[in-house]
Structure formats: C-alpha cells, structure tokens
mmCIF file of C-alpha atoms and ligand atoms in Angstrom:
data_model
loop_
_atom_site.group_PDB
_atom_site.id
_atom_site.type_symbol
_atom_site.label_atom_id
_atom_site.label_comp_id
_atom_site.label_asym_id
_atom_site.label_seq_id
_atom_site.Cartn_x
_atom_site.Cartn_y
_atom_site.Cartn_z
ATOM 1 C CA MET A 1 26.313 95.482 -10.667
ATOM 2 C CA LYS A 2 27.493 91.917 -11.103
ATOM 3 C CA ALA A 3 28.854 89.349 -8.660
ATOM 4 C CA THR A 4 29.452 85.613 -8.448
ATOM 5 C CA ALA A 5 29.362 83.538 -5.272
ATOM 6 C CA LYS A 6 29.845 79.879 -4.475
ATOM 7 C CA ALA A 7 28.141 78.146 -1.551
ATOM 8 C CA HIS A 8 28.238 74.576 -0.323
ATOM 9 C CA THR A 9 25.343 72.576 0.912
ATOM 10 C CA ASN A 10 25.176 71.351 4.505
ATOM 11 C CA ILE A 11 23.847 68.345 6.330
ATOM 12 C CA ALA A 12 22.096 68.884 9.648
ATOM 13 C CA LEU A 13 23.264 66.795 12.597
ATOM 14 C CA ILE A 14 20.580 68.417 14.731
ATOM 15 C CA LYS A 15 17.640 68.945 12.398
ATOM 16 C CA TYR A 16 15.604 72.048 11.740
ATOM 17 C CA TRP A 17 12.082 70.694 11.729
ATOM 18 C CA GLY A 18 9.196 73.080 12.340
ATOM 19 C CA LYS A 19 8.536 76.789 11.897
ATOM 20 C CA ARG A 20 7.107 79.303 14.353
ATOM 21 C CA ASP A 21 6.679 81.832 11.524
ATOM 22 C CA GLU A 22 6.262 80.622 7.957
ATOM 23 C CA ALA A 23 6.572 83.984 6.195
ATOM 24 C CA LEU A 24 9.799 85.007 7.924
ATOM 25 C CA ILE A 25 11.081 81.403 8.110
ATOM 26 C CA LEU A 26 11.611 81.325 11.848
ATOM 27 C CA PRO A 27 12.234 77.896 13.340
ATOM 28 C CA THR A 28 10.878 76.307 16.501
ATOM 29 C CA ASN A 29 14.288 74.878 17.365
ATOM 30 C CA ASN A 30 18.011 75.527 16.994
ATOM 31 C CA SER A 31 19.763 73.281 14.495
ATOM 32 C CA LEU A 32 23.380 72.414 13.772
ATOM 33 C CA SER A 33 25.057 71.286 10.591
ATOM 34 C CA VAL A 34 28.296 70.477 8.885
ATOM 35 C CA THR A 35 29.031 72.172 5.565
ATOM 36 C CA LEU A 36 30.121 69.742 2.833
ATOM 37 C CA ASP A 37 32.727 70.341 0.148
ATOM 38 C CA GLY A 38 31.338 67.887 -2.408
ATOM 39 C CA PHE A 39 28.109 69.673 -3.255
ATOM 40 C CA TYR A 40 27.830 73.332 -4.154
ATOM 41 C CA THR A 41 26.076 75.995 -6.204
ATOM 42 C CA THR A 42 27.758 78.832 -8.084
ATOM 43 C CA THR A 43 25.511 81.796 -8.832
ATOM 44 C CA THR A 44 26.076 84.959 -10.838
ATOM 45 C CA VAL A 45 23.703 87.879 -10.341
ATOM 46 C CA SER A 46 23.774 90.820 -12.770
ATOM 47 C CA TYR A 47 21.418 93.757 -12.282
ATOM 48 C CA LYS A 48 20.483 95.258 -15.635
ATOM 49 C CA PRO A 49 18.475 98.455 -16.144
ATOM 50 C CA GLU A 50 16.970 97.122 -19.389
ATOM 51 C CA LEU A 51 15.272 94.147 -17.685
ATOM 52 C CA THR A 52 11.546 94.353 -16.944
ATOM 53 C CA LYS A 53 11.603 91.306 -14.677
ATOM 54 C CA ASP A 54 14.113 88.940 -13.091
ATOM 55 C CA THR A 55 15.375 86.017 -15.135
ATOM 56 C CA PHE A 56 16.656 82.772 -13.641
ATOM 57 C CA THR A 57 18.505 79.876 -15.240
ATOM 58 C CA LEU A 58 19.643 76.747 -13.428
ATOM 59 C CA ASN A 59 22.310 74.702 -15.215
ATOM 60 C CA ASP A 60 21.562 76.822 -18.309
ATOM 61 C CA GLU A 61 17.848 75.993 -18.323
ATOM 62 C CA VAL A 62 15.185 78.647 -17.818
ATOM 63 C CA VAL A 63 13.317 78.156 -14.547
ATOM 64 C CA VAL A 64 9.644 79.092 -14.175
ATOM 65 C CA GLY A 65 6.893 78.454 -11.618
ATOM 66 C CA GLU A 66 7.354 77.999 -7.896
ATOM 67 C CA GLN A 67 11.151 77.823 -8.022
ATOM 68 C CA TYR A 68 11.308 81.078 -10.023
ATOM 69 C CA ASN A 69 8.870 82.754 -7.628
ATOM 70 C CA ARG A 70 11.006 81.856 -4.634
ATOM 71 C CA VAL A 71 14.047 83.435 -6.283
ATOM 72 C CA THR A 72 12.299 86.629 -7.362
ATOM 73 C CA ASN A 73 10.609 87.016 -3.949
ATOM 74 C CA PHE A 74 14.022 86.730 -2.382
ATOM 75 C CA LEU A 75 15.461 89.352 -4.754
ATOM 76 C CA ASN A 76 12.622 91.664 -3.702
ATOM 77 C CA LYS A 77 13.977 91.556 -0.156
ATOM 78 C CA VAL A 78 17.468 92.404 -1.408
ATOM 79 C CA ARG A 79 16.088 95.308 -3.483
ATOM 80 C CA ASP A 80 14.151 96.586 -0.447
ATOM 81 C CA ILE A 81 17.262 96.608 1.744
ATOM 82 C CA ALA A 82 19.351 98.314 -0.947
ATOM 83 C CA GLY A 83 16.570 100.732 -1.902
ATOM 84 C CA LYS A 84 17.177 99.998 -5.583
ATOM 85 C CA GLN A 85 14.501 98.787 -7.987
ATOM 86 C CA LEU A 86 16.654 96.953 -10.503
ATOM 87 C CA TYR A 87 15.847 93.572 -12.001
ATOM 88 C CA ALA A 88 18.474 90.884 -12.237
ATOM 89 C CA GLU A 89 19.692 88.107 -14.425
ATOM 90 C CA VAL A 90 20.439 85.119 -12.179
ATOM 91 C CA LYS A 91 22.509 82.208 -13.466
ATOM 92 C CA SER A 92 23.074 79.249 -11.194
ATOM 93 C CA ILE A 93 25.111 76.141 -11.753
ATOM 94 C CA ASN A 94 24.475 73.288 -9.368
ATOM 95 C CA ALA A 95 27.242 70.857 -8.602
ATOM 96 C CA VAL A 96 24.758 69.129 -6.327
ATOM 97 C CA PRO A 97 23.615 66.009 -8.124
ATOM 98 C CA THR A 98 19.865 66.132 -7.632
ATOM 99 C CA ALA A 99 19.942 62.366 -7.415
ATOM 100 C CA ALA A 100 22.216 62.511 -4.387
ATOM 101 C CA GLY A 101 19.220 63.684 -2.424
ATOM 102 C CA PHE A 102 20.844 66.845 -1.231
ATOM 103 C CA ALA A 103 18.433 69.699 -1.010
ATOM 104 C CA SER A 104 20.077 72.151 -3.365
ATOM 105 C CA SER A 105 18.024 74.939 -1.790
ATOM 106 C CA ALA A 106 20.658 75.314 0.950
ATOM 107 C CA SER A 107 23.609 75.970 -1.344
ATOM 108 C CA GLY A 108 21.291 77.681 -3.843
ATOM 109 C CA PHE A 109 19.914 80.366 -1.544
ATOM 110 C CA ALA A 110 23.264 80.914 0.188
ATOM 111 C CA ALA A 111 24.978 81.557 -3.162
ATOM 112 C CA LEU A 112 22.066 83.709 -4.368
ATOM 113 C CA ALA A 113 22.062 85.835 -1.216
ATOM 114 C CA ALA A 114 25.811 86.404 -1.351
ATOM 115 C CA ALA A 115 25.903 87.256 -5.062
ATOM 116 C CA ALA A 116 22.725 89.358 -5.062
ATOM 117 C CA THR A 117 23.758 91.525 -2.113
ATOM 118 C CA LYS A 118 27.294 92.063 -3.376
ATOM 119 C CA ALA A 119 26.152 92.909 -6.905
ATOM 120 C CA ILE A 120 23.692 95.531 -5.645
ATOM 121 C CA GLY A 121 26.388 97.189 -3.564
ATOM 122 C CA LEU A 122 25.501 96.015 -0.060
ATOM 123 C CA SER A 123 28.273 94.892 2.227
ATOM 124 C CA LEU A 124 26.733 92.726 4.914
ATOM 125 C CA THR A 125 28.402 90.988 7.831
ATOM 126 C CA GLU A 126 28.206 87.198 7.841
ATOM 127 C CA SER A 127 25.461 87.340 10.481
ATOM 128 C CA GLU A 128 23.444 89.795 8.415
ATOM 129 C CA LEU A 129 23.914 87.653 5.328
ATOM 130 C CA SER A 130 22.861 84.530 7.226
ATOM 131 C CA ARG A 131 19.744 86.284 8.534
ATOM 132 C CA LEU A 132 18.785 87.361 5.028
ATOM 133 C CA THR A 133 19.567 83.937 3.526
ATOM 134 C CA ARG A 134 17.286 82.332 6.109
ATOM 135 C CA GLN A 135 14.351 84.066 4.444
ATOM 136 C CA GLY A 136 15.021 82.201 1.198
ATOM 137 C CA SER A 137 15.295 78.750 2.772
ATOM 138 C CA GLY A 138 15.880 78.062 6.444
ATOM 139 C CA SER A 139 18.649 75.487 6.184
ATOM 140 C CA ALA A 140 20.541 77.778 3.770
ATOM 141 C CA CYS A 141 21.406 80.232 6.549
ATOM 142 C CA ARG A 142 23.880 77.654 7.921
ATOM 143 C CA SER A 143 25.731 77.416 4.571
ATOM 144 C CA ILE A 144 27.140 80.938 4.940
ATOM 145 C CA PHE A 145 29.683 79.343 7.250
ATOM 146 C CA GLY A 146 32.135 76.519 6.613
ATOM 147 C CA GLY A 147 32.844 73.777 9.127
ATOM 148 C CA PHE A 148 30.191 73.342 11.793
ATOM 149 C CA ALA A 149 27.464 75.963 12.231
ATOM 150 C CA GLU A 150 24.496 76.415 14.538
ATOM 151 C CA TRP A 151 21.325 78.217 13.486
ATOM 152 C CA GLN A 152 20.089 79.994 16.558
ATOM 153 C CA LYS A 153 16.325 80.160 16.377
ATOM 154 C CA GLY A 154 16.135 83.496 18.170
ATOM 155 C CA GLU A 155 13.293 84.859 20.258
ATOM 156 C CA MET A 156 12.276 88.044 18.455
ATOM 157 C CA GLU A 157 9.084 88.142 16.426
ATOM 158 C CA ASP A 158 10.766 90.027 13.594
ATOM 159 C CA GLY A 159 13.474 87.369 13.252
ATOM 160 C CA SER A 160 16.297 89.813 13.871
ATOM 161 C CA ASP A 161 18.075 87.358 16.192
ATOM 162 C CA SER A 162 17.538 84.261 14.046
ATOM 163 C CA PHE A 163 20.714 83.409 12.078
ATOM 164 C CA ALA A 164 23.594 80.951 12.046
ATOM 165 C CA VAL A 165 26.820 81.263 13.999
ATOM 166 C CA PRO A 166 30.049 79.305 13.535
ATOM 167 C CA VAL A 167 30.706 76.463 15.997
ATOM 168 C CA ALA A 168 34.034 75.164 14.646
ATOM 169 C CA PRO A 169 35.912 75.910 11.412
ATOM 170 C CA LYS A 170 36.485 73.478 8.546
ATOM 171 C CA ASP A 171 40.013 72.597 9.664
ATOM 172 C CA HIS A 172 38.927 71.760 13.186
ATOM 173 C CA TRP A 173 38.067 68.155 12.336
ATOM 174 C CA ASP A 174 38.333 65.882 9.313
ATOM 175 C CA ILE A 175 35.153 63.835 9.369
ATOM 176 C CA ARG A 176 33.602 62.451 6.186
ATOM 177 C CA VAL A 177 30.084 62.112 4.856
ATOM 178 C CA ALA A 178 28.976 59.531 2.302
ATOM 179 C CA ALA A 179 25.760 60.343 0.440
ATOM 180 C CA VAL A 180 24.088 57.036 -0.332
ATOM 181 C CA VAL A 181 21.894 57.332 -3.409
ATOM 182 C CA LEU A 182 19.001 54.915 -3.722
ATOM 183 C CA ASN A 183 17.151 53.667 -6.725
ATOM 184 C CA ALA A 184 13.981 55.357 -5.586
ATOM 185 C CA LYS A 185 10.910 56.869 -7.076
ATOM 186 C CA MET A 186 8.389 58.234 -4.649
ATOM 187 C CA LYS A 187 5.891 61.030 -4.397
ATOM 188 C CA LYS A 188 7.714 63.809 -2.670
ATOM 189 C CA VAL A 189 6.502 65.629 0.416
ATOM 190 C CA SER A 190 8.730 68.719 0.403
ATOM 191 C CA SER A 191 10.512 69.595 3.621
ATOM 192 C CA ARG A 192 8.449 72.782 3.706
ATOM 193 C CA SER A 193 5.056 71.062 3.589
ATOM 194 C CA GLY A 194 6.250 68.070 5.637
ATOM 195 C CA MET A 195 7.332 70.199 8.563
ATOM 196 C CA LYS A 196 4.153 72.269 8.353
ATOM 197 C CA ARG A 197 1.957 69.191 8.559
ATOM 198 C CA THR A 198 4.049 67.904 11.457
ATOM 199 C CA VAL A 199 3.785 71.143 13.433
ATOM 200 C CA GLU A 200 0.036 71.339 12.880
ATOM 201 C CA THR A 201 -0.933 67.735 13.508
ATOM 202 C CA SER A 202 1.728 65.518 15.091
ATOM 203 C CA PRO A 203 1.355 64.910 18.840
ATOM 204 C CA PHE A 204 5.051 63.939 18.809
ATOM 205 C CA PHE A 205 6.125 67.438 17.785
ATOM 206 C CA LYS A 206 6.118 68.742 21.348
ATOM 207 C CA GLY A 207 8.488 65.972 22.460
ATOM 208 C CA TRP A 208 10.749 66.686 19.497
ATOM 209 C CA VAL A 209 11.120 70.353 20.432
ATOM 210 C CA GLU A 210 11.691 69.542 24.102
ATOM 211 C CA SER A 211 14.481 67.119 23.237
ATOM 212 C CA ILE A 212 16.569 69.673 21.316
ATOM 213 C CA PRO A 213 18.489 71.598 24.031
ATOM 214 C CA SER A 214 20.177 68.506 25.481
ATOM 215 C CA ASP A 215 21.006 67.094 22.017
ATOM 216 C CA LEU A 216 22.491 70.419 21.044
ATOM 217 C CA GLU A 217 24.612 70.726 24.140
ATOM 218 C CA ALA A 218 25.918 67.177 23.776
ATOM 219 C CA ILE A 219 26.762 67.497 20.086
ATOM 220 C CA LYS A 220 28.534 70.835 20.516
ATOM 221 C CA GLN A 221 30.663 69.333 23.260
ATOM 222 C CA GLY A 222 31.322 66.296 21.028
ATOM 223 C CA ILE A 223 32.416 68.507 18.134
ATOM 224 C CA LEU A 224 34.717 70.636 20.271
ATOM 225 C CA GLU A 225 36.282 67.502 21.801
ATOM 226 C CA ARG A 226 36.372 65.692 18.433
ATOM 227 C CA ASP A 227 34.472 62.829 20.045
ATOM 228 C CA PHE A 228 33.175 60.974 16.999
ATOM 229 C CA HIS A 229 31.074 58.441 18.919
ATOM 230 C CA LYS A 230 29.283 61.132 20.815
ATOM 231 C CA VAL A 231 28.603 63.244 17.722
ATOM 232 C CA GLY A 232 27.458 60.213 15.727
ATOM 233 C CA GLU A 233 25.188 58.888 18.455
ATOM 234 C CA VAL A 234 23.493 62.214 19.049
ATOM 235 C CA ALA A 235 23.101 62.939 15.308
ATOM 236 C CA GLU A 236 21.624 59.523 14.550
ATOM 237 C CA ALA A 237 19.191 59.667 17.453
ATOM 238 C CA ASN A 238 18.165 63.214 16.567
ATOM 239 C CA CYS A 239 17.441 62.164 12.979
ATOM 240 C CA LEU A 240 15.322 59.238 14.172
ATOM 241 C CA LYS A 241 13.328 61.537 16.452
ATOM 242 C CA MET A 242 12.656 63.968 13.613
ATOM 243 C CA HIS A 243 11.433 61.173 11.367
ATOM 244 C CA ALA A 244 9.293 59.774 14.170
ATOM 245 C CA THR A 245 7.291 63.013 14.231
ATOM 246 C CA THR A 246 6.138 62.421 10.634
ATOM 247 C CA LEU A 247 4.533 59.095 11.568
ATOM 248 C CA GLY A 248 2.392 60.911 14.114
ATOM 249 C CA ALA A 249 1.195 63.520 11.607
ATOM 250 C CA ASN A 250 -2.260 63.561 10.048
ATOM 251 C CA PRO A 251 -2.226 62.211 7.415
ATOM 252 C CA PRO A 252 0.856 60.257 8.487
ATOM 253 C CA PHE A 253 3.849 60.089 6.184
ATOM 254 C CA THR A 254 7.416 58.895 6.069
ATOM 255 C CA TYR A 255 10.386 59.734 3.875
ATOM 256 C CA TRP A 256 11.786 56.224 4.254
ATOM 257 C CA LEU A 257 11.759 53.400 1.743
ATOM 258 C CA ASP A 258 12.676 49.781 2.355
ATOM 259 C CA THR A 259 16.147 50.529 0.998
ATOM 260 C CA THR A 260 16.470 53.466 3.396
ATOM 261 C CA MET A 261 16.032 50.995 6.234
ATOM 262 C CA SER A 262 18.488 48.547 4.667
ATOM 263 C CA VAL A 263 21.153 51.249 4.691
ATOM 264 C CA MET A 264 20.324 52.208 8.279
ATOM 265 C CA GLN A 265 20.605 48.590 9.395
ATOM 266 C CA THR A 266 23.835 48.043 7.487
ATOM 267 C CA VAL A 267 25.382 51.089 9.157
ATOM 268 C CA GLN A 268 24.373 49.780 12.580
ATOM 269 C CA GLU A 269 25.811 46.339 11.735
ATOM 270 C CA LEU A 270 29.032 47.937 10.532
ATOM 271 C CA ARG A 271 29.258 49.624 13.887
ATOM 272 C CA SER A 272 28.865 46.342 15.712
ATOM 273 C CA THR A 273 31.976 45.112 13.862
ATOM 274 C CA GLY A 274 33.950 47.994 15.337
ATOM 275 C CA VAL A 275 33.782 50.540 12.497
ATOM 276 C CA PRO A 276 32.388 53.822 13.813
ATOM 277 C CA ALA A 277 29.768 54.938 11.292
ATOM 278 C CA TYR A 278 26.469 56.746 11.882
ATOM 279 C CA PHE A 279 23.627 57.822 9.618
ATOM 280 C CA THR A 280 21.403 60.820 9.209
ATOM 281 C CA ILE A 281 18.482 61.405 6.810
ATOM 282 C CA ASP A 282 16.774 64.587 5.597
ATOM 283 C CA ALA A 283 13.360 65.004 3.994
ATOM 284 C CA GLY A 284 13.868 62.222 1.453
ATOM 285 C CA PRO A 285 14.779 58.540 1.235
ATOM 286 C CA ASN A 286 18.547 58.869 0.784
ATOM 287 C CA VAL A 287 20.913 58.314 3.680
ATOM 288 C CA LYS A 288 24.061 60.208 4.633
ATOM 289 C CA VAL A 289 26.688 58.261 6.525
ATOM 290 C CA LEU A 290 29.225 59.869 8.853
ATOM 291 C CA TYR A 291 32.592 58.152 9.242
ATOM 292 C CA LEU A 292 36.264 58.835 9.897
ATOM 293 C CA PRO A 293 38.943 59.050 7.147
ATOM 294 C CA GLN A 294 40.705 55.823 8.157
ATOM 295 C CA ASP A 295 37.502 53.820 7.600
ATOM 296 C CA GLU A 296 36.723 55.212 4.154
ATOM 297 C CA GLU A 297 37.514 52.079 2.169
ATOM 298 C CA LYS A 298 35.537 49.748 4.412
ATOM 299 C CA VAL A 299 32.535 52.080 4.629
ATOM 300 C CA LEU A 300 32.456 52.685 0.905
ATOM 301 C CA GLU A 301 32.687 49.007 0.052
ATOM 302 C CA THR A 302 29.944 48.102 2.511
ATOM 303 C CA LEU A 303 27.571 50.818 1.288
ATOM 304 C CA ARG A 304 28.117 50.050 -2.395
ATOM 305 C CA ASN A 305 27.198 46.419 -1.831
ATOM 306 C CA ILE A 306 23.741 47.116 -0.453
ATOM 307 C CA SER A 307 21.050 46.086 -2.884
ATOM 308 C CA GLY A 308 19.154 49.152 -4.209
ATOM 309 C CA VAL A 309 22.099 51.523 -3.751
ATOM 310 C CA THR A 310 22.933 53.170 -7.086
ATOM 311 C CA ASP A 311 25.725 55.524 -6.066
ATOM 312 C CA VAL A 312 27.784 56.646 -3.106
ATOM 313 C CA ARG A 313 29.228 60.181 -3.170
ATOM 314 C CA LEU A 314 31.902 61.203 -0.706
ATOM 315 C CA SER A 315 32.352 64.569 0.896
ATOM 316 C CA ARG A 316 34.687 66.278 3.317
ATOM 317 C CA VAL A 317 33.959 69.220 5.559
ATOM 318 C CA GLY A 318 33.510 72.270 3.335
ATOM 319 C CA GLN A 319 34.090 75.991 3.458
ATOM 320 C CA GLY A 320 31.693 78.889 3.737
ATOM 321 C CA ILE A 321 30.633 81.450 1.137
ATOM 322 C CA LYS A 322 33.234 82.335 -1.416
ATOM 323 C CA TYR A 323 33.054 85.280 -3.823
ATOM 324 C CA LEU A 324 34.524 84.580 -7.226
ATOM 325 C CA GLU A 325 36.150 87.128 -9.489
ATOM 326 C CA ASP A 326 33.874 88.508 -12.145
ATOM 327 C CA GLU A 327 34.767 87.258 -15.567
HETATM 328 C C1 DP6 B 1 15.012 68.031 6.984
HETATM 329 O O1 DP6 B 1 15.464 74.494 4.750
HETATM 330 O O2 DP6 B 1 14.444 72.998 2.998
HETATM 331 O O3 DP6 B 1 16.664 69.177 5.739
HETATM 332 O O4 DP6 B 1 12.980 76.674 5.329
HETATM 333 O O5 DP6 B 1 10.987 75.676 4.261
HETATM 334 O O6 DP6 B 1 13.013 76.169 2.892
HETATM 335 P P1 DP6 B 1 12.464 75.776 4.254
HETATM 336 O O7 DP6 B 1 12.954 74.288 4.567
HETATM 337 P P2 DP6 B 1 14.367 73.592 4.362
HETATM 338 O O8 DP6 B 1 14.239 72.399 5.437
HETATM 339 C C2 DP6 B 1 15.287 71.533 5.710
HETATM 340 C C3 DP6 B 1 14.816 70.449 6.614
HETATM 341 C C4 DP6 B 1 15.795 69.314 6.837
HETATM 342 C C5 DP6 B 1 16.586 69.515 8.126
HETATM 343 C C6 DP6 B 1 17.703 70.534 8.105
HETATM 344 O O9 DP6 B 1 18.330 70.759 7.077
HETATM 345 O O10 DP6 B 1 17.967 71.074 9.190
#
C-alpha cells in the first residue's frame, strides 16, 4: 500500500490557456510541451488504515489550505476508481526551485497520480494515468511522458478522450531550456484564475483558440524534422499570443515585468547576431529560453548579464514518470 514516483515538470511550446469545463479540467485547445530533466517532484504515497484523513507534507513541511484540498480531492478520485476508502500519507519533495518560476503543480500532480494509483493497487495505462492526472492540474497530464507530448483536448463531455500522447521521445532531439529567474515580487494571478478571467472576458480569446491548429501542425512537423528555427518561431509566437489575451481581459492583467521584457529583447538581439535562441513564458514573469547545445556558453553568458536576472538554471529534455523502489 505504498509507492514512490518521480515526475518532471514540462514547459509548453503551445500553451494550454482556457478551459471548457472547470470541474473536469477540460481545455479549449490542444497543447504541446517538452518535459525537462532539471526540475522534478518525488512523491511517496502510503495508505494507512489508522489514518482518519489524508496528510500531506511538501519538502517535510505540513501543507494545509487550498494546496492540501487539491491533493485530498485528487486522492478522492483515486479512491473512487479503486473502490477503497483508505486515507493516505503523502510526502513530496520538490526539486523544482519555486524561484525558478516553474509551476510545480505539473510535476507534483504527475508524481502524485502515479504513486497514489500504484500504492492502491491500480495498474493504469499511460493514457489512463494521463487522463486522471489531468484532473489534478491540466498541464500535469503532459508530464506522464518524457520528450515531447501533446495534450489532446478531446471532444467528449466526460473528458474520456482528453489526455496527453507522446509526440517524440527524449532521445529524439537534444534541445536545451534555460530558466531565467528574475528578481521579482508581484501579486500573483494564478494560471487557474488568469485563464478563467481570459475565457470569460477577453475578446482576444476567440482568436487565440482559432490560431492553435496551424501552430500545432507546424510545431509537430518542426519537432519531427528537428527544425530548431521552426519550433522556436512557432513557440515564441504562440507564447506572445497567449499573453496578448490577458491584456484584453477585464480587468486587464499581464504576467510581465520590465525585466521580463528585457530578457525577451535580449533573446531577440542574440538571434540577430546569429545565435538561434527563442523564449517562452508561462503564467509568471520568468522567461524560459530555448537553445541548442553548441550555443550553451554564449546563451548563458548573455542571460546572466541582464540586469535584474538573479539566476539561470539549465535543463535538458527529460523523461516521463518513473517508479522508484520502496525503501
Ligand atoms: C500558462 O495546468 O497550472 O502554464 O489546469 O488550472 O491546474 P490548471 O492550470 P495549469 O495551467 C498551466 C498554464 C500555462 C500553460 C501550459 O502549461 O500549457
């Protein structure tokens, strides 16, 4: 009744931005990401008959409130599927520096789903696991797979056809991602509430959704052909379109800071000097930069020299869910 799983976070090259069903976490558009090896969560789930409720620690600290509720609600789904009413002790260790601006919910829910289902005796296929993980946090359903993965939004109202599928494995292509950490303090609009406000109020949302199929087709072709320029161009443009929708929302908002724009401009300047580098940004101010291995030194040096940048963390393409031996 105990299992440990490790999951890596992912960065979307085609963003998931907007839900058609908030309870089931069903998206309005397909998205596509690359799983990263540098940032991961390891979670141990132990079901114990003596427990009267679930317990959850993150990096050895007891978690309460909204974050706890999301975990226990997710465990309820696992218990329902297994038909077993047992509470669990959940221990997670995040090797995702919060400051790096990586949403740890992706690696967190992927690791939780894998460990919780295994510990309770379910053996799910990767698609089934991805579909379940989706209900914890949407972007997490892509982290079941390593390499490049696409979350297919599906058409069914019950969400049965909404899960991620592999596009290309980890070893298909060695591209790199630098997470640029900024010295930033800002009031956070979570991705969950930000996308909700966008769907409900932004007149640009319709254009965003309509632009997805061609971006997706182009980026998949770029990945399969290992065409870095194509992948970078599509990813950067897709990120800019997503962020544009937030400016049209009511009330309007943006995740960008002045330093976010400095990094974006520096990346574009770097490109004009012949170094292929492209950026993408999630629901926060930090920037992720895509580049090729041979340009690592130049990219790193350039990013570290930008005023307001406190850290740059490098990542390679990562693997999917891994089950660890019980201690
Ligand atoms: C901007 O997966 O965090 O990172 O499904 O509400 O938990 P919920 O949202 P979440 O949203 C991620 C949004 C994004 C883009 C992406 O990862 O595709």
